């Protein structure tokens, strides 16, 4: 009894001390070809890591593995100090994902989409939370519109709202600025900063080196499925970072 | 979230989408009615009488397959399935919700098809006995169709492969239910263990769907 209790306490302490993401030697083969090769990545609490790299460098695959949607072919992934392959539902409830695609139901309204995911995540007071999220993404006036009636940029904002509905501790965003106008992009940057200020962590795949330099603590440049450069973002001039990313690609 | 609430939320989502677009329900019902009319015209109304269950089954099969494909297609559009798989919901619950939605849609279209059969060709369906047999048959059919629609929708062949997977597997259901309906009209014909076959089939494929859906769902 005492041992079990002690193990529980030690486990909880380990989890508290652990980084949010610890990936060691992650590899992924798709269609007989390596997409990721031995990627190591650590993301701490309230940190933002930006993934840069050309198309096909492995950014989206890495994010899908981190989100637990795809299993790595080799390597080890710990999320919140837990083995990602074993603690599925527990971990998924702590992750929010903004994908390449909208991940929404087009025939449902904005409100119905958010309510559905609020219910699936077991939120109490779903209606109130939907109101908060609509305010966050600036879509109060379009709440009753079906997603298929919205422009790509507005639908992308709904997708961002869906990812934030359950207040995830880790936000994984795969080129989330795609299709957003300047105002929406600024709003999303502010959401990312707010998320970090609230203790959340972010892994952001982007092609925009300037954005990476503005938002991230660290930048990892992927090339051919490997991390070719992994450095703090602060010291980099965005133009130099973009040039470096292009040369590595 | 409790399992029952998750299933209810997901099934009502599917039904809301289908009733809102109405394309699928109309298409499926029209196809089913067409199949009944064409087959019964080809066979002649008199010959169609004792073959009512078989004719209706052909209509249910074709309309059901479209139903399974369409409800799964909703998940593939815009990668909505990925959002669903990321939620802390058991994959077996996703299967049951999809099955429930498919059953409701198939029951609705099945009623239209059956009524068309009765109106045009005066099928004597011995109402309650027929309804019980066909209900058990449709549960098994929906259990198989929902299960395989998950893998066929992610295959390169898409939904086209679904009838090839589902129709042969449903043969025991179709044979048992048509023989049972025939026996209701022909007292000299005896069918032993018909209900047993239907119930066993339903239980086996409901359990298989619950357990295997996790491995078939690929975002």
Coordinates of N, CA, C and O in Angstrom, one line a residue, chain B residues 46-193:
Chain B
X46 N -47.2 -11.2 -59.9 CA -47.6 -12.4 -59.3 C -46.4 -13.2 -58.8 O -46.4 -13.7 -57.7
X47 N -45.3 -13.3 -59.6 CA -44.1 -14.0 -59.2 C -43.4 -13.3 -58.1 O -42.7 -13.9 -57.2
X48 N -43.6 -12.0 -58.0 CA -42.9 -11.2 -57.0 C -43.4 -11.5 -55.6 O -42.7 -11.4 -54.6
X49 N -44.7 -11.9 -55.5 CA -45.3 -12.1 -54.2 C -44.5 -12.9 -53.2 O -44.0 -12.3 -52.2
X50 N -44.3 -14.2 -53.5 CA -43.5 -15.0 -52.6 C -42.0 -14.5 -52.4 O -41.3 -14.9 -51.5
X51 N -41.6 -13.8 -53.4 CA -40.1 -13.3 -53.4 C -40.0 -11.9 -52.7 O -39.0 -11.3 -52.9
X52 N -41.0 -11.5 -52.1 CA -41.0 -10.1 -51.5 C -39.8 -9.8 -50.7 O -39.1 -8.8 -50.9
X53 N -39.4 -10.7 -49.8 CA -38.3 -10.5 -48.9 C -37.0 -10.4 -49.7 O -36.2 -9.5 -49.4
X54 N -36.8 -11.2 -50.7 CA -35.6 -11.2 -51.5 C -35.5 -9.9 -52.3 O -34.4 -9.3 -52.3
X55 N -36.6 -9.5 -52.9 CA -36.6 -8.2 -53.7 C -36.3 -7.0 -52.7 O -35.5 -6.2 -53.1
X56 N -37.0 -7.0 -51.6 CA -36.7 -5.9 -50.7 C -35.3 -6.0 -50.2 O -34.6 -4.9 -50.0
X57 N -34.7 -7.1 -50.0 CA -33.3 -7.2 -49.5 C -32.4 -6.6 -50.6 O -31.4 -5.9 -50.2
X58 N -32.6 -6.9 -51.8 CA -31.7 -6.3 -52.9 C -31.8 -4.8 -52.8 O -30.8 -4.1 -52.8
X59 N -33.0 -4.3 -52.6 CA -33.1 -2.8 -52.5 C -32.5 -2.3 -51.2 O -31.7 -1.3 -51.2
X60 N -32.6 -3.0 -50.1 CA -32.0 -2.6 -48.9 C -30.5 -2.6 -49.0 O -29.8 -1.7 -48.5
X61 N -30.0 -3.6 -49.7 CA -28.5 -3.8 -49.8 C -27.9 -2.6 -50.5 O -26.9 -2.0 -50.1
X62 N -28.5 -2.3 -51.7 CA -27.9 -1.2 -52.5 C -28.0 0.2 -51.8 O -27.1 1.0 -51.8
X63 N -29.2 0.4 -51.3 CA -29.4 1.7 -50.6 C -28.6 1.8 -49.3 O -28.0 2.8 -49.0
X64 N -28.5 0.7 -48.6 CA -27.7 0.7 -47.4 C -26.2 1.0 -47.6 O -25.6 1.7 -46.9
X65 N -25.7 0.4 -48.7 CA -24.2 0.6 -49.0 C -24.0 2.1 -49.3 O -23.0 2.6 -48.8
X66 N -24.9 2.8 -50.0 CA -24.7 4.2 -50.2 C -24.8 5.0 -48.9 O -24.0 5.9 -48.6
X67 N -25.7 4.5 -48.0 CA -25.8 5.1 -46.7 C -24.5 5.0 -45.9 O -24.1 6.0 -45.4
X68 N -23.9 3.9 -45.9 CA -22.7 3.7 -45.1 C -21.6 4.6 -45.7 O -20.8 5.2 -45.0
X69 N -21.5 4.6 -47.0 CA -20.4 5.4 -47.7 C -20.6 6.9 -47.4 O -19.6 7.5 -47.0
X70 N -21.8 7.3 -47.4 CA -22.0 8.8 -47.3 C -21.8 9.2 -45.8 O -21.2 10.3 -45.6
X71 N -22.2 8.4 -44.9 CA -22.0 8.8 -43.5 C -20.5 8.8 -43.1 O -20.1 9.6 -42.3
X72 N -19.8 7.9 -43.8 CA -18.3 7.9 -43.5 C -17.6 9.0 -44.3 O -16.6 9.6 -43.8
X73 N -18.1 9.4 -45.5 CA -17.6 10.4 -46.3 C -17.6 11.8 -45.5 O -16.6 12.6 -45.7
X74 N -18.6 12.0 -44.7 CA -18.7 13.2 -43.9 C -17.4 13.4 -43.0 O -16.9 14.5 -42.8
X75 N -16.9 12.2 -42.5 CA -15.7 12.3 -41.7 C -14.5 12.5 -42.4 O -13.5 13.1 -41.9
X76 N -14.4 12.1 -43.7 CA -13.2 12.3 -44.5 C -13.1 13.7 -45.0 O -12.0 14.2 -45.3
X77 N -14.3 14.4 -45.2 CA -14.3 15.7 -45.8 C -13.6 16.6 -44.7 O -13.9 16.6 -43.5
X78 N -12.6 17.4 -45.2 CA -11.9 18.4 -44.3 C -11.2 17.7 -43.1 O -10.9 18.4 -42.1
X79 N -11.0 16.4 -43.2 CA -10.3 15.7 -42.2 C -10.9 15.8 -40.8 O -10.3 15.8 -39.8
X80 N -12.3 15.8 -40.9 CA -13.0 15.9 -39.6 C -12.8 14.7 -38.7 O -12.8 14.8 -37.5
X81 N -12.5 13.6 -39.4 CA -12.2 12.4 -38.6 C -11.0 12.5 -37.7 O -11.0 12.0 -36.5
X82 N -10.0 13.3 -38.1 CA -8.8 13.5 -37.3 C -9.2 14.2 -36.0 O -8.8 13.9 -34.9
X83 N -10.1 15.2 -36.1 CA -10.6 15.9 -34.9 C -11.3 15.0 -34.0 O -11.2 15.1 -32.7
X84 N -12.1 14.1 -34.6 CA -12.8 13.1 -33.8 C -11.9 12.1 -33.1 O -12.1 11.8 -31.9
X85 N -10.9 11.7 -33.8 CA -9.9 10.8 -33.2 C -9.0 11.4 -32.1 O -8.5 10.7 -31.3
X86 N -8.9 12.7 -32.2 CA -8.1 13.4 -31.2 C -8.9 13.6 -29.9 O -8.3 13.8 -28.9
X87 N -10.2 13.6 -30.0 CA -11.0 13.8 -28.8 C -10.9 12.5 -27.9 O -10.7 11.4 -28.4
X88 N -11.1 12.7 -26.6 CA -10.9 11.6 -25.7 C -12.2 10.7 -25.7 O -12.9 10.6 -24.7
X89 N -12.5 10.2 -26.8 CA -13.7 9.3 -27.0 C -13.2 7.9 -27.5 O -12.3 7.8 -28.4
X90 N -13.7 6.9 -26.9 CA -13.4 5.5 -27.2 C -13.8 5.3 -28.7 O -14.9 5.7 -29.1
X91 N -12.9 4.6 -29.4 CA -13.2 4.4 -30.9 C -14.5 3.5 -31.0 O -15.2 3.6 -32.0
X92 N -14.7 2.6 -30.0 CA -15.8 1.7 -30.1 C -17.1 2.6 -30.0 O -18.1 2.2 -30.6
X93 N -17.0 3.7 -29.2 CA -18.2 4.5 -29.1 C -18.5 5.3 -30.5 O -19.6 5.5 -30.8
X94 N -17.4 5.6 -31.2 CA -17.6 6.2 -32.5 C -18.3 5.2 -33.4 O -19.2 5.6 -34.2
X95 N -17.9 3.9 -33.3 CA -18.5 2.9 -34.1 C -20.0 2.8 -33.8 O -20.8 2.8 -34.7
X96 N -20.3 2.7 -32.5 CA -21.7 2.6 -32.1 C -22.6 3.8 -32.6 O -23.7 3.6 -33.0
X97 N -22.0 5.0 -32.5 CA -22.7 6.2 -32.9 C -23.0 6.1 -34.4 O -24.1 6.5 -34.8
X98 N -21.9 5.7 -35.1 CA -22.1 5.7 -36.6 C -23.1 4.6 -36.9 O -24.0 4.8 -37.8
X99 N -23.1 3.5 -36.2 CA -24.0 2.4 -36.5 C -25.5 2.9 -36.2 O -26.4 2.6 -37.0
X100 N -25.6 3.6 -35.1 CA -26.9 4.1 -34.7 C -27.5 5.0 -35.8 O -28.7 4.9 -36.2
X101 N -26.7 5.9 -36.2 CA -27.1 6.9 -37.3 C -27.4 6.1 -38.5 O -28.5 6.4 -39.2
X102 N -26.6 5.2 -38.9 CA -26.9 4.4 -40.1 C -28.2 3.6 -40.0 O -29.0 3.5 -40.9
X103 N -28.5 3.1 -38.8 CA -29.7 2.3 -38.6 C -30.9 3.2 -38.7 O -31.9 2.8 -39.3
X104 N -30.8 4.4 -38.1 CA -32.0 5.3 -38.2 C -32.2 5.7 -39.7 O -33.4 5.7 -40.1
X105 N -31.2 6.0 -40.4 CA -31.3 6.4 -41.8 C -31.8 5.2 -42.6 O -32.7 5.4 -43.5
X106 N -31.3 4.0 -42.4 CA -31.7 2.9 -43.1 C -33.2 2.5 -42.8 O -33.9 2.0 -43.7
X107 N -33.6 2.7 -41.5 CA -35.0 2.4 -41.2 C -35.9 3.3 -41.9 O -36.9 2.9 -42.4
X108 N -35.5 4.6 -42.0 CA -36.4 5.6 -42.7 C -36.5 5.2 -44.2 O -37.6 5.1 -44.7
X109 N -35.4 5.0 -44.8 CA -35.4 4.7 -46.2 C -36.0 3.3 -46.5 O -36.7 3.1 -47.4
X110 N -35.7 2.4 -45.5 CA -36.3 1.0 -45.6 C -37.8 1.1 -45.6 O -38.5 0.3 -46.3
X111 N -38.4 1.9 -44.8 CA -39.9 2.1 -44.7 C -40.4 2.6 -46.1 O -41.4 2.0 -46.5
X112 N -39.7 3.5 -46.7 CA -40.2 4.1 -48.0 C -40.1 2.9 -49.0 O -41.1 2.7 -49.8
X113 N -39.0 2.2 -49.0 CA -38.9 1.1 -49.9 C -40.0 0.0 -49.7 O -40.6 -0.5 -50.7
X114 N -40.2 -0.3 -48.5 CA -41.2 -1.4 -48.2 C -42.6 -0.9 -48.5 O -43.4 -1.7 -49.1
X115 N -42.9 0.3 -48.2 CA -44.2 0.8 -48.6 C -44.4 0.8 -50.1 O -45.5 0.5 -50.6
X116 N -43.3 1.2 -50.8 CA -43.4 1.2 -52.3 C -43.7 -0.3 -52.8 O -44.5 -0.5 -53.7
X117 N -43.0 -1.2 -52.2 CA -43.3 -2.6 -52.5 C -44.7 -3.0 -52.3 O -45.3 -3.7 -53.2
X118 N -45.2 -2.7 -51.1 CA -46.6 -3.0 -50.8 C -47.6 -2.3 -51.7 O -48.5 -3.0 -52.2
X119 N -47.4 -1.0 -52.0 CA -48.3 -0.3 -52.8 C -48.3 -0.8 -54.3 O -49.4 -1.0 -54.9
X120 N -47.1 -1.0 -54.9 CA -47.1 -1.4 -56.3 C -47.4 -2.8 -56.5 O -48.0 -3.2 -57.5
X121 N -47.0 -3.7 -55.6 CA -47.1 -5.1 -55.9 C -47.9 -5.9 -54.9 O -47.8 -7.1 -54.9
X122 N -48.5 -5.2 -54.0 CA -49.3 -5.9 -53.0 C -48.6 -7.0 -52.2 O -49.1 -8.1 -52.1
X123 N -47.4 -6.7 -51.9 CA -46.6 -7.7 -51.1 C -47.4 -7.9 -49.8 O -47.8 -7.0 -49.1
X124 N -47.7 -9.2 -49.5 CA -48.3 -9.5 -48.2 C -47.1 -9.8 -47.2 O -46.5 -10.9 -47.3
X125 N -46.9 -8.9 -46.4 CA -45.6 -9.0 -45.6 C -45.9 -9.6 -44.2 O -45.0 -9.7 -43.4
X126 N -47.1 -10.1 -43.9 CA -47.4 -10.7 -42.6 C -46.8 -9.8 -41.5 O -45.9 -10.2 -40.7
X127 N -47.2 -8.5 -41.5 CA -46.6 -7.4 -40.9 C -45.6 -7.6 -39.7 O -44.4 -7.3 -39.9
X128 N -46.1 -8.1 -38.6 CA -45.2 -8.1 -37.5 C -44.1 -9.1 -37.6 O -42.9 -8.8 -37.2
X129 N -44.4 -10.3 -38.1 CA -43.3 -11.3 -38.2 C -42.3 -10.8 -39.2 O -41.1 -10.8 -38.9
X130 N -42.7 -10.2 -40.3 CA -41.8 -9.6 -41.3 C -40.9 -8.5 -40.7 O -39.7 -8.5 -40.8
X131 N -41.6 -7.6 -39.9 CA -40.8 -6.5 -39.3 C -39.7 -7.0 -38.4 O -38.6 -6.5 -38.4
X132 N -40.1 -8.0 -37.6 CA -39.1 -8.6 -36.6 C -37.9 -9.2 -37.3 O -36.7 -8.9 -37.0
X133 N -38.2 -10.0 -38.4 CA -37.1 -10.6 -39.1 C -36.2 -9.6 -39.8 O -35.0 -9.6 -39.7
X134 N -36.9 -8.6 -40.5 CA -36.1 -7.7 -41.2 C -35.3 -6.7 -40.3 O -34.2 -6.3 -40.6
X135 N -35.9 -6.4 -39.1 CA -35.2 -5.6 -38.2 C -33.9 -6.2 -37.7 O -32.8 -5.6 -37.7
X136 N -34.0 -7.5 -37.4 CA -32.8 -8.3 -37.0 C -31.8 -8.3 -38.1 O -30.5 -8.2 -37.9
X137 N -32.3 -8.5 -39.3 CA -31.4 -8.5 -40.5 C -30.7 -7.2 -40.8 O -29.5 -7.1 -41.0
X138 N -31.5 -6.1 -40.6 CA -30.9 -4.8 -40.9 C -29.9 -4.4 -39.8 O -28.9 -3.7 -40.1
X139 N -30.1 -4.8 -38.6 CA -29.0 -4.6 -37.5 C -27.7 -5.2 -37.9 O -26.7 -4.6 -37.9
X140 N -27.8 -6.5 -38.3 CA -26.6 -7.2 -38.7 C -25.9 -6.5 -39.9 O -24.7 -6.4 -40.0
X141 N -26.8 -6.2 -40.9 CA -26.3 -5.5 -42.1 C -25.6 -4.2 -41.8 O -24.5 -3.9 -42.3
X142 N -26.2 -3.4 -40.9 CA -25.6 -2.1 -40.6 C -24.3 -2.3 -39.8 O -23.4 -1.6 -39.9
X143 N -24.3 -3.4 -38.9 CA -23.1 -3.7 -38.1 C -21.9 -4.0 -39.1 O -20.8 -3.4 -38.9
X144 N -22.1 -4.8 -40.1 CA -21.1 -5.1 -41.1 C -20.7 -3.9 -41.9 O -19.6 -3.6 -42.1
X145 N -21.8 -3.2 -42.4 CA -21.5 -2.1 -43.3 C -20.8 -0.9 -42.7 O -19.9 -0.4 -43.2
X146 N -21.2 -0.6 -41.4 CA -20.5 0.4 -40.7 C -19.0 0.1 -40.4 O -18.1 0.9 -40.6
X147 N -18.8 -1.2 -40.1 CA -17.4 -1.6 -39.8 C -16.5 -1.5 -41.1 O -15.5 -0.9 -41.0
X148 N -17.0 -2.0 -42.2 CA -16.2 -2.0 -43.4 C -16.2 -0.7 -44.1 O -15.2 -0.4 -44.9
X149 N -17.1 0.2 -43.9 CA -17.1 1.5 -44.5 C -15.9 2.3 -44.0 O -15.3 3.2 -44.7
X150 N -15.4 2.0 -42.7 CA -14.3 2.7 -42.2 C -13.0 2.4 -43.0 O -12.2 3.2 -43.3
X151 N -12.9 1.1 -43.3 CA -11.6 0.7 -44.1 C -11.8 1.0 -45.6 O -10.8 1.4 -46.2
X152 N -13.0 0.8 -46.1 CA -13.1 1.1 -47.6 C -12.9 2.6 -47.9 O -12.3 2.9 -48.9
X153 N -13.4 3.4 -47.0 CA -13.3 4.9 -47.2 C -11.8 5.4 -47.2 O -11.5 6.4 -47.8
X154 N -10.9 4.6 -46.5 CA -9.5 5.1 -46.4 C -8.7 4.3 -47.5 O -7.5 4.6 -47.6
X155 N -9.3 3.4 -48.2 CA -8.5 2.7 -49.2 C -8.5 3.5 -50.5 O -9.3 4.4 -50.7
X156 N -7.6 3.1 -51.4 CA -7.4 3.8 -52.6 C -8.6 3.6 -53.5 O -9.0 4.5 -54.4
X157 N -9.3 2.5 -53.4 CA -10.5 2.2 -54.2 C -11.7 3.0 -53.7 O -12.7 3.0 -54.4
X158 N -11.6 3.5 -52.5 CA -12.7 4.3 -52.0 C -13.9 3.4 -51.7 O -13.8 2.2 -51.4
X159 N -15.1 4.1 -51.8 CA -16.3 3.3 -51.4 C -16.7 2.2 -52.3 O -17.5 1.4 -52.0
X160 N -16.1 2.2 -53.6 CA -16.5 1.3 -54.6 C -16.3 -0.2 -54.1 O -16.9 -1.1 -54.6
X161 N -15.4 -0.3 -53.2 CA -15.0 -1.7 -52.8 C -16.0 -2.2 -51.7 O -16.0 -3.4 -51.4
X162 N -16.8 -1.3 -51.2 CA -17.6 -1.7 -50.0 C -18.6 -2.8 -50.3 O -18.7 -3.8 -49.5
X163 N -19.4 -2.8 -51.5 CA -20.3 -3.9 -51.7 C -19.6 -5.2 -51.8 O -20.1 -6.3 -51.4
X164 N -18.3 -5.2 -52.4 CA -17.6 -6.5 -52.5 C -17.2 -7.1 -51.2 O -17.1 -8.3 -51.0
X165 N -17.1 -6.2 -50.2 CA -16.8 -6.7 -48.8 C -18.0 -7.1 -48.1 O -18.1 -8.1 -47.4
X166 N -19.1 -6.3 -48.2 CA -20.3 -6.4 -47.4 C -21.2 -7.5 -47.9 O -21.8 -8.3 -47.1
X167 N -21.5 -7.5 -49.2 CA -22.5 -8.4 -49.7 C -22.2 -9.9 -49.4 O -23.1 -10.6 -48.9
X168 N -21.0 -10.4 -49.7 CA -20.8 -11.8 -49.4 C -20.9 -12.1 -47.9 O -21.5 -13.1 -47.5
X169 N -20.5 -11.2 -47.0 CA -20.6 -11.4 -45.6 C -22.0 -11.5 -45.1 O -22.3 -12.1 -44.1
X170 N -22.9 -10.8 -45.8 CA -24.3 -10.7 -45.3 C -25.1 -11.9 -45.9 O -26.3 -11.9 -45.6
X171 N -24.5 -12.7 -46.6 CA -25.3 -13.9 -47.2 C -26.1 -14.7 -46.1 O -27.3 -15.0 -46.3
X172 N -25.4 -15.0 -45.0 CA -26.2 -15.8 -44.0 C -27.4 -15.0 -43.5 O -28.5 -15.6 -43.3
X173 N -27.3 -13.7 -43.4 CA -28.5 -12.9 -43.0 C -29.6 -13.0 -44.0 O -30.8 -13.1 -43.7
X174 N -29.2 -12.8 -45.3 CA -30.2 -12.7 -46.3 C -30.9 -14.1 -46.5 O -32.1 -14.1 -46.6
X175 N -30.1 -15.1 -46.5 CA -30.7 -16.5 -46.6 C -31.6 -16.8 -45.5 O -32.8 -17.2 -45.7
X176 N -31.2 -16.5 -44.3 CA -32.0 -16.8 -43.1 C -33.3 -16.0 -43.1 O -34.4 -16.6 -42.9
X177 N -33.2 -14.7 -43.4 CA -34.4 -13.9 -43.3 C -35.4 -14.2 -44.4 O -36.6 -14.2 -44.2
X178 N -34.9 -14.4 -45.7 CA -35.8 -14.7 -46.8 C -36.5 -16.0 -46.6 O -37.7 -16.2 -46.8
X179 N -35.8 -17.0 -46.1 CA -36.4 -18.3 -45.8 C -37.5 -18.2 -44.7 O -38.5 -18.8 -44.8
X180 N -37.2 -17.4 -43.7 CA -38.1 -17.2 -42.6 C -39.4 -16.5 -43.1 O -40.5 -16.8 -42.7
X181 N -39.2 -15.5 -44.0 CA -40.4 -14.8 -44.5 C -41.2 -15.7 -45.4 O -42.4 -15.7 -45.3
X182 N -40.5 -16.5 -46.2 CA -41.2 -17.5 -47.0 C -42.0 -18.4 -46.2 O -43.2 -18.8 -46.5
X183 N -41.4 -18.9 -45.1 CA -42.1 -19.8 -44.2 C -43.4 -19.2 -43.6 O -44.3 -20.0 -43.2
X184 N -43.4 -17.9 -43.4 CA -44.6 -17.3 -42.9 C -45.8 -17.4 -43.9 O -46.9 -17.4 -43.5
X185 N -45.4 -17.5 -45.2 CA -46.5 -17.6 -46.2 C -46.8 -19.0 -46.6 O -47.8 -19.3 -47.2
X186 N -45.8 -19.9 -46.4 CA -46.0 -21.3 -46.8 C -45.9 -22.2 -45.6 O -44.8 -22.5 -45.2
X187 N -47.0 -22.5 -44.9 CA -47.0 -23.2 -43.7 C -46.3 -24.6 -43.8 O -45.7 -25.1 -42.8
X188 N -46.3 -25.2 -45.0 CA -45.6 -26.5 -45.1 C -44.1 -26.4 -45.1 O -43.4 -27.3 -44.8
X189 N -43.5 -25.1 -45.3 CA -42.1 -24.9 -45.2 C -41.7 -24.7 -43.8 O -42.3 -23.9 -43.1
X190 N -40.6 -25.4 -43.3 CA -40.2 -25.1 -42.0 C -38.7 -24.6 -42.0 O -37.9 -25.1 -42.8
X191 N -38.4 -23.7 -41.2 CA -37.1 -23.1 -41.1 C -36.7 -23.3 -39.6 O -37.3 -22.7 -38.8
X192 N -35.6 -24.1 -39.4 CA -35.2 -24.2 -38.0 C -34.0 -23.3 -37.7 O -33.1 -23.2 -38.5
X193 N -34.1 -22.7 -36.6 CA -32.9 -21.9 -36.1 C -32.7 -20.6 -36.8 O -31.6 -20.0 -36.8

